[in-house]
Amino acid sequence: MSELKDRLSDGLYGLGWATVKKLPEPVATGLGRRIADLTWKRRGKSVLRLESNLARVVPDATPERLAELSKAGMRSYMRYWMESFRLPTWTKERVDQGVDIKGAHYLKEGLAAGRGVVLALPHLANWDLAGVWVTRSLGIPFTTVAERLKPETLYDRFVAYRESLGMEVLPHTGGSAFGTLARRLRAGGLVCLVADRDLSASGIEVSFFGDTARMPAGPAILAQQTGALLLPVTLWYDDTAVMRGRIHPPIDVPESGTRTDKTSAMTQQLADAFAGGIADHPEDWHMLQRLWLADLEERGDGAETGAGVGAETGARAEAEAGAGVEAEVGAGAETGSGAGVGDVASGGQGVRAERGVPAERGEERQP
């Protein structure tokens, strides 16, 4: 069964990249919306989990409002996929027309000063597209991490895909990825991490929409150890074909305190920046898994063994085939504007990357 699911995942991704990118853009957009609406109507676990998460973000929302938000969220989620399948065909001009991100001067000034830069993002809108904007529109290469997937052919697809977009993708091999990222930053380079979910025991506890969640330590530790700037980024869609975004001011390393204290303070500031962007555009937050510790404790899960440490890099996707068969194809390596390193275990060792933390028992796995 596992082998069959692996082949199905590989085949679905292959079909997406081979077929969707050849469709006229309006056709691909319409297809994505239809798939999203079918998925939403089925009221599967992913949709229900999305609504539960959104209820924390918009606590005064009525059930009707939450349903509206989750429907818009699934449409945003499938827009991500339709765009991502087509990104290899986008020219620099198309990227320039399709992305508008404010605050780029923080990134440019940091790199011009010879400092490395860490961009940290939540699961908002399309971080792959933001990554292409960085490499093609700004002409800035960056490095990220991808966890090895099964089947190997799927991992190879994702690495080839993201490298074709101008990203350096490091395989997760024990702690060596962290060392390479640190070297890139010390040389004045750019690292991008998706960093709003970490269910490992070593994740940093933060206050997030009034309750406790865990987020990866990696971005803060890399900034401390290398002197790199740590810049939060938030993204969103509006009613146009353009994706908007903002690079926020740098999060400084505190002048006093232990490394643990500094890491906690910096990660909380990241969480606060993420929360602001998510609150403004909740329908574009693609969090289809449990995040808050209270939700995990309800299931008796606790820390998720082998969940990777934090910054997701994988491929995210839950697609729905027309006959009502839900094909979950998310495992693995999502980089995009952000693909990340995950948490750094104590002493700066043992980085794990994950895009789509391994599925919580009984739940669909999120990309």
CSV table of C-alpha atoms in Angstrom, one decimal:
chain,number,residue,atom,x,y,z
A,1,MET,CA,0.0,0.0,0.0
A,2,SER,CA,2.8,2.4,0.9
A,3,GLU,CA,4.6,1.7,-2.4
A,4,LEU,CA,1.3,2.3,-4.3
A,5,LYS,CA,0.8,5.6,-2.5
A,6,ASP,CA,4.4,6.7,-3.3
A,7,ARG,CA,3.8,5.9,-7.0
A,8,LEU,CA,0.5,7.8,-6.9
A,9,SER,CA,2.1,10.8,-5.3
A,10,ASP,CA,5.0,10.8,-7.8
A,11,GLY,CA,2.5,10.4,-10.7
A,12,LEU,CA,0.2,13.2,-9.6
A,13,TYR,CA,3.1,15.6,-9.2
A,14,GLY,CA,4.5,14.6,-12.6
A,15,LEU,CA,1.1,15.0,-14.2
A,16,GLY,CA,0.8,18.5,-12.7
A,17,TRP,CA,4.1,19.7,-13.9
A,18,ALA,CA,3.7,18.2,-17.3
A,19,THR,CA,0.1,19.2,-17.9
A,20,VAL,CA,-0.9,22.3,-15.9
A,21,LYS,CA,2.0,24.4,-17.1
A,22,LYS,CA,0.8,23.9,-20.7
A,23,LEU,CA,-2.7,25.1,-20.0
A,24,PRO,CA,-3.7,28.7,-20.8
A,25,GLU,CA,-3.5,30.7,-17.6
A,26,PRO,CA,-7.3,31.3,-17.3
A,27,VAL,CA,-7.9,27.6,-17.8
A,28,ALA,CA,-5.4,26.6,-15.1
A,29,THR,CA,-6.9,29.2,-12.7
A,30,GLY,CA,-10.4,27.8,-13.3
A,31,LEU,CA,-9.2,24.2,-12.8
A,32,GLY,CA,-7.6,25.1,-9.5
A,33,ARG,CA,-10.8,26.8,-8.3
A,34,ARG,CA,-12.9,23.8,-9.2
A,35,ILE,CA,-10.6,21.4,-7.4
A,36,ALA,CA,-10.6,23.6,-4.4
A,37,ASP,CA,-14.4,23.8,-4.3
A,38,LEU,CA,-14.7,20.0,-4.6
A,39,THR,CA,-12.3,19.5,-1.8
A,40,TRP,CA,-14.1,22.0,0.4
A,41,LYS,CA,-17.5,20.5,-0.2
A,42,ARG,CA,-16.3,17.1,0.9
A,43,ARG,CA,-15.5,18.6,4.4
A,44,GLY,CA,-12.6,16.3,4.9
A,45,LYS,CA,-10.2,16.4,7.8
A,46,SER,CA,-7.9,19.0,6.2
A,47,VAL,CA,-10.8,21.4,5.6
A,48,LEU,CA,-12.1,20.9,9.2
A,49,ARG,CA,-8.7,21.4,10.6
A,50,LEU,CA,-8.3,24.6,8.5
A,51,GLU,CA,-11.5,25.9,10.0
A,52,SER,CA,-10.5,25.0,13.5
A,53,ASN,CA,-7.2,26.9,13.0
A,54,LEU,CA,-9.0,29.9,11.5
A,55,ALA,CA,-11.4,29.9,14.5
A,56,ARG,CA,-8.3,30.9,16.6
A,57,VAL,CA,-7.2,33.6,14.1
A,58,VAL,CA,-10.8,35.1,13.9
A,59,PRO,CA,-12.3,34.2,17.3
A,60,ASP,CA,-15.5,36.2,16.8
A,61,ALA,CA,-16.3,34.5,13.4
A,62,THR,CA,-19.6,32.8,13.1
A,63,PRO,CA,-19.8,29.3,11.7
A,64,GLU,CA,-21.0,30.8,8.4
A,65,ARG,CA,-18.0,33.2,8.3
A,66,LEU,CA,-15.6,30.3,9.1
A,67,ALA,CA,-17.0,28.3,6.3
A,68,GLU,CA,-16.5,31.3,3.9
A,69,LEU,CA,-13.0,31.7,5.1
A,70,SER,CA,-12.1,28.0,4.7
A,71,LYS,CA,-13.6,27.9,1.2
A,72,ALA,CA,-11.5,31.0,0.3
A,73,GLY,CA,-8.6,29.3,2.0
A,74,MET,CA,-8.9,26.2,-0.2
A,75,ARG,CA,-9.1,28.4,-3.3
A,76,SER,CA,-5.9,30.2,-2.2
A,77,TYR,CA,-4.3,26.9,-1.5
A,78,MET,CA,-5.0,25.5,-5.0
A,79,ARG,CA,-4.0,28.9,-6.5
A,80,TYR,CA,-0.6,28.2,-4.9
A,81,TRP,CA,-0.4,24.8,-6.7
A,82,MET,CA,-1.6,26.0,-10.1
A,83,GLU,CA,1.0,28.8,-10.0
A,84,SER,CA,3.7,26.6,-8.8
A,85,PHE,CA,3.2,24.0,-11.5
A,86,ARG,CA,3.4,26.9,-14.0
A,87,LEU,CA,6.4,28.7,-12.5
A,88,PRO,CA,9.1,27.1,-14.7
A,89,THR,CA,7.4,28.7,-17.7
A,90,TRP,CA,7.2,32.2,-16.2
A,91,THR,CA,9.5,34.8,-17.7
A,92,LYS,CA,11.2,37.6,-15.6
A,93,GLU,CA,8.6,40.0,-17.0
A,94,ARG,CA,5.7,37.7,-15.9
A,95,VAL,CA,7.2,37.4,-12.4
A,96,ASP,CA,7.6,41.2,-12.2
A,97,GLN,CA,4.0,41.6,-13.2
A,98,GLY,CA,2.7,39.0,-10.8
A,99,VAL,CA,4.6,40.0,-7.6
A,100,ASP,CA,4.6,43.2,-5.5
A,101,ILE,CA,6.6,43.0,-2.3
A,102,LYS,CA,7.3,46.0,-0.2
A,103,GLY,CA,10.4,46.4,2.1
A,104,ALA,CA,12.9,44.9,-0.3
A,105,HIS,CA,15.4,47.5,0.8
A,106,TYR,CA,15.9,45.6,4.0
A,107,LEU,CA,17.1,42.6,2.0
A,108,LYS,CA,19.2,44.6,-0.5
A,109,GLU,CA,20.8,46.7,2.2
A,110,GLY,CA,21.7,43.7,4.3
A,111,LEU,CA,23.3,41.9,1.5
A,112,ALA,CA,25.1,45.1,0.2
A,113,ALA,CA,26.6,45.5,3.7
A,114,GLY,CA,28.1,42.0,3.4
A,115,ARG,CA,25.8,40.5,6.0
A,116,GLY,CA,24.0,37.3,5.3
A,117,VAL,CA,20.2,37.4,5.4
A,118,VAL,CA,17.7,34.9,6.7
A,119,LEU,CA,14.2,35.4,5.3
A,120,ALA,CA,11.6,33.6,7.5
A,121,LEU,CA,8.0,33.1,6.3
A,122,PRO,CA,4.8,31.5,7.5
A,123,HIS,CA,2.6,29.3,5.2
A,124,LEU,CA,1.0,32.4,3.5
A,125,ALA,CA,0.1,32.6,-0.2
A,126,ASN,CA,2.9,31.3,-2.5
A,127,TRP,CA,6.4,31.2,-1.1
A,128,ASP,CA,7.7,29.4,-4.2
A,129,LEU,CA,6.6,32.4,-6.3
A,130,ALA,CA,8.2,34.8,-3.8
A,131,GLY,CA,11.4,32.7,-4.2
A,132,VAL,CA,11.3,33.1,-7.9
A,133,TRP,CA,10.8,36.9,-7.5
A,134,VAL,CA,14.0,36.9,-5.4
A,135,THR,CA,16.0,34.9,-7.9
A,136,ARG,CA,14.7,36.4,-11.1
A,137,SER,CA,13.4,39.9,-10.4
A,138,LEU,CA,16.0,40.8,-7.8
A,139,GLY,CA,18.7,38.6,-9.2
A,140,ILE,CA,19.6,37.2,-5.8
A,141,PRO,CA,20.3,33.4,-5.4
A,142,PHE,CA,19.4,31.7,-2.2
A,143,THR,CA,19.8,28.4,-0.4
A,144,THR,CA,17.3,26.2,1.2
A,145,VAL,CA,16.9,22.6,2.5
A,146,ALA,CA,14.8,19.7,1.2
A,147,GLU,CA,14.2,16.4,3.1
A,148,ARG,CA,14.7,13.3,1.1
A,149,LEU,CA,11.4,11.8,0.1
A,150,LYS,CA,10.1,8.4,-0.9
A,151,PRO,CA,10.0,7.5,-3.7
A,152,GLU,CA,13.4,8.9,-4.6
A,153,THR,CA,11.9,9.9,-8.0
A,154,LEU,CA,9.6,12.4,-6.2
A,155,TYR,CA,12.5,13.9,-4.3
A,156,ASP,CA,14.4,14.2,-7.6
A,157,ARG,CA,11.5,16.0,-9.1
A,158,PHE,CA,11.3,18.6,-6.4
A,159,VAL,CA,15.0,19.2,-6.3
A,160,ALA,CA,15.1,19.6,-10.1
A,161,TYR,CA,12.0,21.9,-10.0
A,162,ARG,CA,13.4,24.2,-7.4
A,163,GLU,CA,16.9,24.3,-8.9
A,164,SER,CA,15.3,25.2,-12.3
A,165,LEU,CA,13.8,28.2,-10.5
A,166,GLY,CA,17.3,29.4,-9.4
A,167,MET,CA,17.4,28.0,-5.8
A,168,GLU,CA,20.2,26.0,-4.2
A,169,VAL,CA,18.6,23.0,-2.6
A,170,LEU,CA,20.6,21.2,0.1
A,171,PRO,CA,19.7,17.6,1.0
A,172,HIS,CA,18.9,17.0,4.6
A,173,THR,CA,21.8,14.8,5.7
A,174,GLY,CA,22.0,14.9,9.5
A,175,GLY,CA,23.5,18.2,10.7
A,176,SER,CA,25.5,19.0,7.6
A,177,ALA,CA,22.8,21.2,6.2
A,178,PHE,CA,23.0,23.6,9.1
A,179,GLY,CA,26.8,24.0,8.6
A,180,THR,CA,26.4,24.7,4.9
A,181,LEU,CA,23.7,27.3,5.6
A,182,ALA,CA,25.9,29.0,8.2
A,183,ARG,CA,28.7,29.1,5.7
A,184,ARG,CA,26.4,30.7,3.1
A,185,LEU,CA,25.4,33.3,5.5
A,186,ARG,CA,28.9,34.1,6.7
A,187,ALA,CA,29.8,34.6,3.1
A,188,GLY,CA,27.1,37.2,2.8
A,189,GLY,CA,24.4,35.0,1.2
A,190,LEU,CA,20.7,34.5,1.5
A,191,VAL,CA,18.8,31.6,3.2
A,192,CYS,CA,15.0,31.3,3.1
A,193,LEU,CA,13.0,29.3,5.7
A,194,VAL,CA,9.3,28.6,6.2
A,195,ALA,CA,9.1,28.7,9.9
A,196,ASP,CA,5.6,28.8,11.5
A,197,ARG,CA,5.3,25.2,12.7
A,198,ASP,CA,7.5,22.9,14.7
A,199,LEU,CA,6.0,20.0,16.6
A,200,SER,CA,9.3,18.5,17.9
A,201,ALA,CA,10.2,18.7,21.5
A,202,SER,CA,13.0,21.2,20.7
A,203,GLY,CA,10.7,23.7,19.1
A,204,ILE,CA,10.5,27.1,20.8
A,205,GLU,CA,7.2,27.8,22.6
A,206,VAL,CA,5.6,31.0,21.5
A,207,SER,CA,2.3,32.8,22.2
A,208,PHE,CA,0.4,32.7,19.0
A,209,PHE,CA,-3.2,34.1,18.8
A,210,GLY,CA,-3.6,33.8,22.5
A,211,ASP,CA,-2.4,30.3,23.0
A,212,THR,CA,0.9,28.3,22.9
A,213,ALA,CA,2.4,26.9,19.8
A,214,ARG,CA,5.9,25.7,18.8
A,215,MET,CA,8.1,27.3,16.1
A,216,PRO,CA,11.5,26.4,14.9
A,217,ALA,CA,14.7,27.8,16.6
A,218,GLY,CA,16.7,27.6,13.3
A,219,PRO,CA,16.2,31.1,12.0
A,220,ALA,CA,17.1,32.8,15.3
A,221,ILE,CA,20.1,30.5,15.9
A,222,LEU,CA,21.5,31.0,12.5
A,223,ALA,CA,21.2,34.8,12.9
A,224,GLN,CA,23.0,34.6,16.3
A,225,GLN,CA,25.8,32.4,15.1
A,226,THR,CA,26.5,34.1,11.8
A,227,GLY,CA,25.6,37.7,12.4
A,228,ALA,CA,23.0,37.5,9.6
A,229,LEU,CA,19.9,39.7,9.5
A,230,LEU,CA,16.7,37.9,10.4
A,231,LEU,CA,13.8,39.3,8.3
A,232,PRO,CA,10.2,38.2,8.7
A,233,VAL,CA,8.2,38.1,5.5
A,234,THR,CA,4.4,37.9,5.0
A,235,LEU,CA,2.6,37.3,1.7
A,236,TRP,CA,-1.0,37.5,0.6
A,237,TYR,CA,-3.3,37.5,-2.4
A,238,ASP,CA,-5.8,40.2,-3.2
A,239,ASP,CA,-8.6,40.3,-5.8
A,240,THR,CA,-6.1,40.7,-8.7
A,241,ALA,CA,-3.6,38.3,-10.3
A,242,VAL,CA,-0.8,39.9,-8.3
A,243,MET,CA,0.6,38.4,-5.1
A,244,ARG,CA,1.5,41.0,-2.5
A,245,GLY,CA,4.0,40.8,0.3
A,246,ARG,CA,6.1,42.7,2.8
A,247,ILE,CA,9.6,42.2,4.1
A,248,HIS,CA,9.5,43.4,7.7
A,249,PRO,CA,12.2,45.3,9.6
A,250,PRO,CA,15.0,43.1,11.1
A,251,ILE,CA,14.7,41.2,14.3
A,252,ASP,CA,17.8,42.1,16.3
A,253,VAL,CA,19.7,39.7,18.5
A,254,PRO,CA,19.1,40.8,22.2
A,255,GLU,CA,22.1,42.3,23.8
A,256,SER,CA,21.8,40.3,27.0
A,257,GLY,CA,20.7,36.9,28.1
A,258,THR,CA,21.6,33.3,27.4
A,259,ARG,CA,21.4,31.8,23.9
A,260,THR,CA,18.2,30.1,24.9
A,261,ASP,CA,16.8,33.5,26.1
A,262,LYS,CA,17.8,35.2,22.9
A,263,THR,CA,16.4,32.5,20.7
A,264,SER,CA,13.1,32.5,22.6
A,265,ALA,CA,12.8,36.3,22.3
A,266,MET,CA,13.6,36.4,18.6
A,267,THR,CA,11.3,33.5,17.8
A,268,GLN,CA,8.4,35.3,19.6
A,269,GLN,CA,9.1,38.4,17.5
A,270,LEU,CA,8.9,36.2,14.4
A,271,ALA,CA,5.6,34.7,15.6
A,272,ASP,CA,4.2,38.2,16.3
A,273,ALA,CA,5.1,39.3,12.7
A,274,PHE,CA,3.6,36.2,11.3
A,275,ALA,CA,0.4,36.7,13.4
A,276,GLY,CA,0.0,40.2,12.0
A,277,GLY,CA,0.1,39.0,8.4
A,278,ILE,CA,-2.1,36.0,9.1
A,279,ALA,CA,-4.7,38.2,10.9
A,280,ASP,CA,-4.8,40.6,8.0
A,281,HIS,CA,-5.2,37.7,5.4
A,282,PRO,CA,-6.5,34.6,7.2
A,283,GLU,CA,-7.8,33.0,4.0
A,284,ASP,CA,-4.2,32.9,2.6
A,285,TRP,CA,-2.8,30.9,5.6
A,286,HIS,CA,-2.5,27.4,4.4
A,287,MET,CA,-2.3,25.6,7.7
A,288,LEU,CA,-4.2,22.4,7.3
A,289,GLN,CA,-2.6,20.6,10.3
A,290,ARG,CA,-2.7,20.9,14.1
A,291,LEU,CA,-0.5,23.7,15.4
A,292,TRP,CA,-1.3,24.7,18.9
A,293,LEU,CA,-0.2,22.5,21.8
A,294,ALA,CA,-3.7,22.4,23.3
A,295,ASP,CA,-5.0,20.8,20.0
A,296,LEU,CA,-2.2,18.2,20.2
A,297,GLU,CA,-2.8,17.5,23.8
A,298,GLU,CA,-6.5,16.8,23.1
A,299,ARG,CA,-5.3,13.9,21.0
A,300,GLY,CA,-2.6,12.9,23.5
A,301,ASP,CA,0.0,13.4,20.8
A,302,GLY,CA,2.5,15.6,22.6
A,303,ALA,CA,5.7,16.3,20.7
A,304,GLU,CA,5.7,14.6,17.4
A,305,THR,CA,8.4,12.1,17.0
A,306,GLY,CA,10.4,12.5,13.9
A,307,ALA,CA,8.4,15.6,12.9
A,308,GLY,CA,11.5,17.3,11.8
A,309,VAL,CA,12.5,20.4,13.4
A,310,GLY,CA,10.8,23.1,12.0
A,311,ALA,CA,10.8,25.0,8.9
A,312,GLU,CA,9.0,23.2,6.4
A,313,THR,CA,10.4,22.6,3.1
A,314,GLY,CA,8.3,20.1,1.4
A,315,ALA,CA,5.8,19.9,-1.2
A,316,ARG,CA,2.5,20.7,-0.2
A,317,ALA,CA,-0.6,19.5,-1.7
A,318,GLU,CA,-3.8,17.9,-1.2
A,319,ALA,CA,-5.5,17.6,-4.5
A,320,GLU,CA,-8.9,16.1,-5.2
A,321,ALA,CA,-9.7,13.9,-8.2
A,322,GLY,CA,-13.0,14.5,-9.8
A,323,ALA,CA,-14.6,11.2,-8.6
A,324,GLY,CA,-14.3,12.3,-5.0
A,325,VAL,CA,-11.0,10.6,-4.5
A,326,GLU,CA,-8.8,12.7,-2.4
A,327,ALA,CA,-5.2,12.4,-3.5
A,328,GLU,CA,-2.9,13.6,-0.8
A,329,VAL,CA,0.4,14.4,-2.4
A,330,GLY,CA,2.2,16.4,0.1
A,331,ALA,CA,5.4,15.1,1.5
A,332,GLY,CA,8.6,16.4,1.3
A,333,ALA,CA,10.5,19.2,0.1
A,334,GLU,CA,8.9,22.5,-0.3
A,335,THR,CA,11.2,25.4,-0.7
A,336,GLY,CA,9.8,28.3,-2.5
A,337,SER,CA,10.4,31.6,-1.0
A,338,GLY,CA,10.9,29.7,2.0
A,339,ALA,CA,11.9,26.3,2.4
A,340,GLY,CA,13.5,25.7,5.3
A,341,VAL,CA,15.8,24.4,7.6
A,342,GLY,CA,13.9,23.3,10.5
A,343,ASP,CA,14.8,23.6,14.0
A,344,VAL,CA,18.4,23.4,15.1
A,345,ALA,CA,18.9,21.0,17.9
A,346,SER,CA,21.0,22.0,20.9
A,347,GLY,CA,24.5,23.0,20.0
A,348,GLY,CA,23.5,23.9,16.4
A,349,GLN,CA,23.4,20.3,15.3
A,350,GLY,CA,20.9,18.0,13.8
A,351,VAL,CA,18.9,20.2,11.5
A,352,ARG,CA,15.9,18.6,10.0
A,353,ALA,CA,13.9,20.0,7.1
A,354,GLU,CA,10.3,19.2,6.6
A,355,ARG,CA,7.6,20.5,4.3
A,356,GLY,CA,4.6,18.9,5.7
A,357,VAL,CA,5.4,17.5,9.0
A,358,PRO,CA,4.8,13.7,9.0
A,359,ALA,CA,1.0,13.2,9.3
A,360,GLU,CA,-0.5,13.3,12.7
A,361,ARG,CA,-2.2,10.1,13.3
A,362,GLY,CA,-5.4,10.0,11.5
A,363,GLU,CA,-4.9,13.3,9.8
A,364,GLU,CA,-4.0,14.2,6.2
A,365,ARG,CA,-0.5,15.3,5.8
A,366,GLN,CA,0.0,18.9,4.8
A,367,PRO,CA,2.4,19.8,2.2
